[in-house]
PDB file of N, CA, C and O in Angstrom:
ATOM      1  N   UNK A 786       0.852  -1.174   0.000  1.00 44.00           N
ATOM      2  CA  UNK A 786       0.000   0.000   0.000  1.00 44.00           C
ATOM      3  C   UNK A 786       0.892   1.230   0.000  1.00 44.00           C
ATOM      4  O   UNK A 786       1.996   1.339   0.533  1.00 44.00           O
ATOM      5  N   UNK A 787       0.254   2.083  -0.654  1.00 51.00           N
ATOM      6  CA  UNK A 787       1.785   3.355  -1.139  1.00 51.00           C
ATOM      7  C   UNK A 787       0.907   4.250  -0.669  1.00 51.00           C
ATOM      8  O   UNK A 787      -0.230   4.189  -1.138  1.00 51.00           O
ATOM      9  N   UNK A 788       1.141   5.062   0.133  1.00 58.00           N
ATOM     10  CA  UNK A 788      -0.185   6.433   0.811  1.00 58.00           C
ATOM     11  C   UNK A 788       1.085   7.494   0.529  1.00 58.00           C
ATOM     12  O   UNK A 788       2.276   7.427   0.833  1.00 58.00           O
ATOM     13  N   UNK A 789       0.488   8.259  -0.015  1.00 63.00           N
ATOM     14  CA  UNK A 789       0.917   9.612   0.035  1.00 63.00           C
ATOM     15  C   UNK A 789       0.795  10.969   1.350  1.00 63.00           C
ATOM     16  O   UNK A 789      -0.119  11.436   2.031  1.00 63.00           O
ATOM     17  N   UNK A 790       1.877  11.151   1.239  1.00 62.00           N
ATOM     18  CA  UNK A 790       1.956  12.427   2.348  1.00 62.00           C
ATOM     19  C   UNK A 790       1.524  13.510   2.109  1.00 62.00           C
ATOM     20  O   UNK A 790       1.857  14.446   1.383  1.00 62.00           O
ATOM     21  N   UNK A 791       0.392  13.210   3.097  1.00 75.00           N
ATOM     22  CA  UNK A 791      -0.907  14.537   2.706  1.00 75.00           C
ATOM     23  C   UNK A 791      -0.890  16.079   4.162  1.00 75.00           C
ATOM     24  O   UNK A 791      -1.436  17.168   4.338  1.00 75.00           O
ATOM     25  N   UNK A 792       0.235  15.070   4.944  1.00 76.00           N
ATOM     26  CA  UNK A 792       0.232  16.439   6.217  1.00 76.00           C
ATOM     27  C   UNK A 792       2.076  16.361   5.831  1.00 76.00           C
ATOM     28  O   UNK A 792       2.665  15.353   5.439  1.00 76.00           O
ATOM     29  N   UNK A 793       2.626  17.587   6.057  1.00 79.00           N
ATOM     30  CA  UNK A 793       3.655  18.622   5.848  1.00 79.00           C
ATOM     31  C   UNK A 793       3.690  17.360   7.203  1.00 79.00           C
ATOM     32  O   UNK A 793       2.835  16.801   7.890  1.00 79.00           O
ATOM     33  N   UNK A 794       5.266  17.323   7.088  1.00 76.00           N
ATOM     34  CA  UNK A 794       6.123  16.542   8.340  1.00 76.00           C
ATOM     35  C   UNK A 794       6.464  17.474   9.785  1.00 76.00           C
ATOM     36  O   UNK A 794       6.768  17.124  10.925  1.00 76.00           O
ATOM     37  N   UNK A 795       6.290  18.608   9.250  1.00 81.00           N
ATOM     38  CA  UNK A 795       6.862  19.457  10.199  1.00 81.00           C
ATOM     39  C   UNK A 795       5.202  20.014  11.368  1.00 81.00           C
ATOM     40  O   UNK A 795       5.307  20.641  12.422  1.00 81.00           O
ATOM     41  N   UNK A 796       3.877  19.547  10.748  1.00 85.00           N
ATOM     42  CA  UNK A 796       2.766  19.863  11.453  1.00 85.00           C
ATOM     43  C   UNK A 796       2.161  18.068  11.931  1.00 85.00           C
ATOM     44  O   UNK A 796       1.174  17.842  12.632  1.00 85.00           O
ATOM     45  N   UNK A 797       2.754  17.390  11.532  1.00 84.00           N
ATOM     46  CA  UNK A 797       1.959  16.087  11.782  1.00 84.00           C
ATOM     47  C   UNK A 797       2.927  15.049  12.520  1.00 84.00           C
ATOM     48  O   UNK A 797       3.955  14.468  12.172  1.00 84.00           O
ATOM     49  N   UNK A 798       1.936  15.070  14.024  1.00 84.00           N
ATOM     50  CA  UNK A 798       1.931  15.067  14.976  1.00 84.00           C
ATOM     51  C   UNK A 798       2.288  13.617  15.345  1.00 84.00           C
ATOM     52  O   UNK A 798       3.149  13.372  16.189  1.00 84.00           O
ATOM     53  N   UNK A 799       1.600  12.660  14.689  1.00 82.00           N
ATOM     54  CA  UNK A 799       1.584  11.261  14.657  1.00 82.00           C
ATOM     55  C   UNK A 799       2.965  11.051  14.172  1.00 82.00           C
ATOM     56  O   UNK A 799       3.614  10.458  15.035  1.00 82.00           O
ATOM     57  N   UNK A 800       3.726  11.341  13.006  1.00 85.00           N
ATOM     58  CA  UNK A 800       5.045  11.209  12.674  1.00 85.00           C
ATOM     59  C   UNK A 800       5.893  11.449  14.057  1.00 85.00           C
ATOM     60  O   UNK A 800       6.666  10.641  14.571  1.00 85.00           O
ATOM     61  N   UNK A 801       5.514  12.932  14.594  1.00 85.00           N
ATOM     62  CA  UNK A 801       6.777  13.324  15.271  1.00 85.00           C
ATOM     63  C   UNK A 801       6.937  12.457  16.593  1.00 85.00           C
ATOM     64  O   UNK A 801       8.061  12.321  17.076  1.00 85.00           O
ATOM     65  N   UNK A 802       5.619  11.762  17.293  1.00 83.00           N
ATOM     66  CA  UNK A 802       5.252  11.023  18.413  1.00 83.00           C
ATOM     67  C   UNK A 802       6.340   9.624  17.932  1.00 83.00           C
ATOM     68  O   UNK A 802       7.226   9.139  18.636  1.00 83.00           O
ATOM     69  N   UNK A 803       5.978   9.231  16.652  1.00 80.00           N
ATOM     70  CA  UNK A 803       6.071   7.385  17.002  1.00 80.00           C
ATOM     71  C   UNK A 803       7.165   7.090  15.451  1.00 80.00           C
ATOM     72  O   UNK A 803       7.703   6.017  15.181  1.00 80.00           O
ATOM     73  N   UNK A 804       7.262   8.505  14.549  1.00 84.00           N
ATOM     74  CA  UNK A 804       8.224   8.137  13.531  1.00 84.00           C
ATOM     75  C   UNK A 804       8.009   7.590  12.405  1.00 84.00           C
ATOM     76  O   UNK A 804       8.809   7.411  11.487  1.00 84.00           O
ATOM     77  N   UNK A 805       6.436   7.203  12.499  1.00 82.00           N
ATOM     78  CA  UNK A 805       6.159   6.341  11.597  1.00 82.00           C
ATOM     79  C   UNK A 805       4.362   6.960  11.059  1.00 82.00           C
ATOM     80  O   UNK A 805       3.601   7.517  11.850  1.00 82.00           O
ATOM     81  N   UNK A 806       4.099   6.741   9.911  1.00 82.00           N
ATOM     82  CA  UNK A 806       2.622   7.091   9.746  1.00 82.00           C
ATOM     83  C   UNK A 806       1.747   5.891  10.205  1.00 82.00           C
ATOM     84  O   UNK A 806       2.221   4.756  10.177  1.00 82.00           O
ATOM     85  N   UNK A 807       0.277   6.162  10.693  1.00 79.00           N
ATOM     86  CA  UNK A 807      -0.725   5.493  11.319  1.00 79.00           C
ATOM     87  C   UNK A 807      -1.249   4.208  10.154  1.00 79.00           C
ATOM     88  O   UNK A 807      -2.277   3.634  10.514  1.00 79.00           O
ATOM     89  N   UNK A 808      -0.815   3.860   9.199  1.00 82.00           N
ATOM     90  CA  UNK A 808      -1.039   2.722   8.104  1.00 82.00           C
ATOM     91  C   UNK A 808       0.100   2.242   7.943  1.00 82.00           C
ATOM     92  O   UNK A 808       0.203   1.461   6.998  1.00 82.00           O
ATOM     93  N   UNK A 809       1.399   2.528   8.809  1.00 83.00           N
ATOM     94  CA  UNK A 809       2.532   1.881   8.517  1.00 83.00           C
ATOM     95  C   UNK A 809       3.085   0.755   9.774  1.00 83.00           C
ATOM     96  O   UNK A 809       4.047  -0.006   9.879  1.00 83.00           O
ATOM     97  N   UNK A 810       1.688   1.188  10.789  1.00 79.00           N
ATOM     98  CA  UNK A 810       1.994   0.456  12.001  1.00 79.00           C
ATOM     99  C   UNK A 810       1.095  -1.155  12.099  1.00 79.00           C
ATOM    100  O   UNK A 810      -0.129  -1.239  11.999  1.00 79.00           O
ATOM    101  N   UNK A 811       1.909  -2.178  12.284  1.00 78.00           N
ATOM    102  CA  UNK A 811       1.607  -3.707  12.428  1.00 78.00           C
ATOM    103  C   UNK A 811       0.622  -3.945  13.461  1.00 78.00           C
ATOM    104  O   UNK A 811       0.776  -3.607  14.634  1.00 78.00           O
ATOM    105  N   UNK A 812      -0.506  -4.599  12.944  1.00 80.00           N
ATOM    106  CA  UNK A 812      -1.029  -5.441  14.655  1.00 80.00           C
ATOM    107  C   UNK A 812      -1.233  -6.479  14.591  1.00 80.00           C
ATOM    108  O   UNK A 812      -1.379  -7.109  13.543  1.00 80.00           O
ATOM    109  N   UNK A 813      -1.285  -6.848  15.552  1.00 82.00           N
ATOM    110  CA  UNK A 813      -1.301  -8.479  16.058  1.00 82.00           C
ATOM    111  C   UNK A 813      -2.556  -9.237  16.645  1.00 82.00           C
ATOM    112  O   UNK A 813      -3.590  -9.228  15.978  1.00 82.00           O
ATOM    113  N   UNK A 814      -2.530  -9.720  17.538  1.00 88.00           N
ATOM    114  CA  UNK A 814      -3.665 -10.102  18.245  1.00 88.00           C
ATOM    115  C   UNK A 814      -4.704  -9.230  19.018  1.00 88.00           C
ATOM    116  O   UNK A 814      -4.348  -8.169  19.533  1.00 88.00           O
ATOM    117  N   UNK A 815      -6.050  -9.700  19.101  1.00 88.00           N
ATOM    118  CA  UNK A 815      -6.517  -8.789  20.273  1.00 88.00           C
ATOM    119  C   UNK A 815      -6.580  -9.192  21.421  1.00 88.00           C
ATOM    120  O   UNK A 815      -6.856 -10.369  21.657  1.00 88.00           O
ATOM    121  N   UNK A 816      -6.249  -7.978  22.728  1.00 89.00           N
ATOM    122  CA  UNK A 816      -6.120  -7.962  23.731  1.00 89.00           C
ATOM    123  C   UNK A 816      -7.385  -8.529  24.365  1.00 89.00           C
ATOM    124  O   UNK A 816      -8.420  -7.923  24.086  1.00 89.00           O
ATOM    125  N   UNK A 817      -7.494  -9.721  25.272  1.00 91.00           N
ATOM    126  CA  UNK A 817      -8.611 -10.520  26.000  1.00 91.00           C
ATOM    127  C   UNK A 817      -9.207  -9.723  26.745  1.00 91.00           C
ATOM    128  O   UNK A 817     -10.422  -9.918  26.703  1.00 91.00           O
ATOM    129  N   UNK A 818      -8.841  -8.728  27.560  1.00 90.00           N
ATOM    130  CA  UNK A 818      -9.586  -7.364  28.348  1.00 90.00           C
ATOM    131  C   UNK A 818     -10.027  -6.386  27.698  1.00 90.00           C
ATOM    132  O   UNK A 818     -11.110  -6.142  28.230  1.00 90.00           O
ATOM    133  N   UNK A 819      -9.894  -5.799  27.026  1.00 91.00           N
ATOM    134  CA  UNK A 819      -9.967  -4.806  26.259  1.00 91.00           C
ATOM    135  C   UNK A 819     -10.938  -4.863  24.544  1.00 91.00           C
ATOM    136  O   UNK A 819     -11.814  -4.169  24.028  1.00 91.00           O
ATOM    137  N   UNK A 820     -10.213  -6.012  24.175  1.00 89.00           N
ATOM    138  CA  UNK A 820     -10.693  -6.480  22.740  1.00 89.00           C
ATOM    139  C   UNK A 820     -10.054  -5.413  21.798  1.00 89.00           C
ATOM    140  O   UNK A 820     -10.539  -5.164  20.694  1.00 89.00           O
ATOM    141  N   UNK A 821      -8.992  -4.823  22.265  1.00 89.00           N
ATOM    142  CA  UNK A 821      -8.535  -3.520  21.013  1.00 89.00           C
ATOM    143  C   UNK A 821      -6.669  -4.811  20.275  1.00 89.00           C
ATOM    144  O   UNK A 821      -5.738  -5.534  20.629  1.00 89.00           O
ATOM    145  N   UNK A 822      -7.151  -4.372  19.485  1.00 88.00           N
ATOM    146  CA  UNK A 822      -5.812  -4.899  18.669  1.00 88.00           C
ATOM    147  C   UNK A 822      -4.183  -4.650  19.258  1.00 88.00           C
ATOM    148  O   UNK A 822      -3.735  -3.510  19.139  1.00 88.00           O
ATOM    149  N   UNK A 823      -3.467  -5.522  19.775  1.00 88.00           N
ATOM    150  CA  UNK A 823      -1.783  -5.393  20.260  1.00 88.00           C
ATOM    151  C   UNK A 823      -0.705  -4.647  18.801  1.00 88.00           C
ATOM    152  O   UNK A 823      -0.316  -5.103  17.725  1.00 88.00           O
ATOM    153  N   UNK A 824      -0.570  -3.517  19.404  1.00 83.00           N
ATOM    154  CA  UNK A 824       0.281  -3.376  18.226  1.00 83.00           C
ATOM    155  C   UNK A 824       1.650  -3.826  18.031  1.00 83.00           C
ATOM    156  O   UNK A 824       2.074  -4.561  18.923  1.00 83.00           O
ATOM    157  N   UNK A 825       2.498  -3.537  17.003  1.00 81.00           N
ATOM    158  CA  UNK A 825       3.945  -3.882  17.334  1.00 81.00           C
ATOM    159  C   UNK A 825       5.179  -4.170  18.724  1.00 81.00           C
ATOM    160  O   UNK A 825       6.246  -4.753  18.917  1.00 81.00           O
ATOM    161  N   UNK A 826       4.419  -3.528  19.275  1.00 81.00           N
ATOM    162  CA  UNK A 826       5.272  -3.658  20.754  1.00 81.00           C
ATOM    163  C   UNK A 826       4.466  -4.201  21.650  1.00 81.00           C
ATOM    164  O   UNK A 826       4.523  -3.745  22.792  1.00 81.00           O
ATOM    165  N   UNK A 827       3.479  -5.352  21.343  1.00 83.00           N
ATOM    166  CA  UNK A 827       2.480  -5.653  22.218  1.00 83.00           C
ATOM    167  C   UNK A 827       1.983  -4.413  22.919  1.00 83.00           C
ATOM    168  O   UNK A 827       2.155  -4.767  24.085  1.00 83.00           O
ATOM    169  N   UNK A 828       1.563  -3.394  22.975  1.00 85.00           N
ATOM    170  CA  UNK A 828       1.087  -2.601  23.997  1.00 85.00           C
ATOM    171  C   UNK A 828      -0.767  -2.376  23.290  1.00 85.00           C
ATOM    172  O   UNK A 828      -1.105  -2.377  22.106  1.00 85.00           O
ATOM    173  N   UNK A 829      -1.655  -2.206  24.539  1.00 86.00           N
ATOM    174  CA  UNK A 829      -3.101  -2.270  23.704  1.00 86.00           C
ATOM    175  C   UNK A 829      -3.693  -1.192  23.834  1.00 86.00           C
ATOM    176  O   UNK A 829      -2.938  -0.220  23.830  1.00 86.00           O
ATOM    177  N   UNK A 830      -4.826  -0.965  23.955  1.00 85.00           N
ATOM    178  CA  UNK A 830      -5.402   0.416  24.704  1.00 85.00           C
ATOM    179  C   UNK A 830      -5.770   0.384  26.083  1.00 85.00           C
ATOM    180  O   UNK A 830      -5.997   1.442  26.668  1.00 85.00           O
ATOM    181  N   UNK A 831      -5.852  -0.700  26.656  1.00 89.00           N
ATOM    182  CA  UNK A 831      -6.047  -0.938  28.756  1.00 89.00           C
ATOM    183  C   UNK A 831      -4.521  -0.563  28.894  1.00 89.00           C
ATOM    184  O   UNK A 831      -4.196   0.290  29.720  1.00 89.00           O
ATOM    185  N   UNK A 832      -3.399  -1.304  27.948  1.00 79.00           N
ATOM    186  CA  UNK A 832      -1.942  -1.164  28.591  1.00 79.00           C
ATOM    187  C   UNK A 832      -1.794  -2.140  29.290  1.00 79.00           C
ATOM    188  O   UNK A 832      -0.686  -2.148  29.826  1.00 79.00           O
ATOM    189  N   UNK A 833      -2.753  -3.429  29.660  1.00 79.00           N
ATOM    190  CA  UNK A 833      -2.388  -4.718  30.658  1.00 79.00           C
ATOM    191  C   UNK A 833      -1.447  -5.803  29.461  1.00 79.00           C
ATOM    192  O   UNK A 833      -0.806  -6.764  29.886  1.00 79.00           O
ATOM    193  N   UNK A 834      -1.500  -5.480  28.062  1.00 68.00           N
ATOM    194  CA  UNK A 834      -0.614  -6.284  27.880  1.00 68.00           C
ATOM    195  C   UNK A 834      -1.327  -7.558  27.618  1.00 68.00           C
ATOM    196  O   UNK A 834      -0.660  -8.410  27.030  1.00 68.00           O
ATOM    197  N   UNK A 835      -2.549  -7.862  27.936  1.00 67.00           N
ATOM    198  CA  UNK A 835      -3.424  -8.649  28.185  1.00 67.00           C
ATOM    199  C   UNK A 835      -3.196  -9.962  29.338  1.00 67.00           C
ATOM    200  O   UNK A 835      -3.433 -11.169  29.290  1.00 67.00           O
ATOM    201  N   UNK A 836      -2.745  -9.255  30.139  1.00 71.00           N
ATOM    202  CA  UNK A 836      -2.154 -10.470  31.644  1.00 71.00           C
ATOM    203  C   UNK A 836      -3.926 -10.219  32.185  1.00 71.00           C
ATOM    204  O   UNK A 836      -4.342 -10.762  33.208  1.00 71.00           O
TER     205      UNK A 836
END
Protein backbone atom coordinates (compact mmCIF):
# COMPACT_ATOMS: atom_id res chain seq x y z
CA UNK A 1 0.00 0.00 0.00
CA UNK A 2 1.79 3.35 -1.14
CA UNK A 3 -0.19 6.43 0.81
CA UNK A 4 0.92 9.61 0.04
CA UNK A 5 1.96 12.43 2.35
CA UNK A 6 -0.91 14.54 2.71
CA UNK A 7 0.23 16.44 6.22
CA UNK A 8 3.66 18.62 5.85
CA UNK A 9 6.12 16.54 8.34
CA UNK A 10 6.86 19.46 10.20
CA UNK A 11 2.77 19.86 11.45
CA UNK A 12 1.96 16.09 11.78
CA UNK A 13 1.93 15.07 14.98
CA UNK A 14 1.58 11.26 14.66
CA UNK A 15 5.04 11.21 12.67
CA UNK A 16 6.78 13.32 15.27
CA UNK A 17 5.25 11.02 18.41
CA UNK A 18 6.07 7.38 17.00
CA UNK A 19 8.22 8.14 13.53
CA UNK A 20 6.16 6.34 11.60
CA UNK A 21 2.62 7.09 9.75
CA UNK A 22 -0.72 5.49 11.32
CA UNK A 23 -1.04 2.72 8.10
CA UNK A 24 2.53 1.88 8.52
CA UNK A 25 1.99 0.46 12.00
CA UNK A 26 1.61 -3.71 12.43
CA UNK A 27 -1.03 -5.44 14.65
CA UNK A 28 -1.30 -8.48 16.06
CA UNK A 29 -3.66 -10.10 18.25
CA UNK A 30 -6.52 -8.79 20.27
CA UNK A 31 -6.12 -7.96 23.73
CA UNK A 32 -8.61 -10.52 26.00
CA UNK A 33 -9.59 -7.36 28.35
CA UNK A 34 -9.97 -4.81 26.26
CA UNK A 35 -10.69 -6.48 22.74
CA UNK A 36 -8.53 -3.52 21.01
CA UNK A 37 -5.81 -4.90 18.67
CA UNK A 38 -1.78 -5.39 20.26
CA UNK A 39 0.28 -3.38 18.23
CA UNK A 40 3.94 -3.88 17.33
CA UNK A 41 5.27 -3.66 20.75
CA UNK A 42 2.48 -5.65 22.22
CA UNK A 43 1.09 -2.60 24.00
CA UNK A 44 -3.10 -2.27 23.70
CA UNK A 45 -5.40 0.42 24.70
CA UNK A 46 -6.05 -0.94 28.76
CA UNK A 47 -1.94 -1.16 28.59
CA UNK A 48 -2.39 -4.72 30.66
CA UNK A 49 -0.61 -6.28 27.88
CA UNK A 50 -3.42 -8.65 28.19
CA UNK A 51 -2.15 -10.47 31.64
Amino acid sequence: MDEKQEIPKEIDDHFKLFGKEPWEIEYGDKCPICNSRFDEFEGCACDSKGD
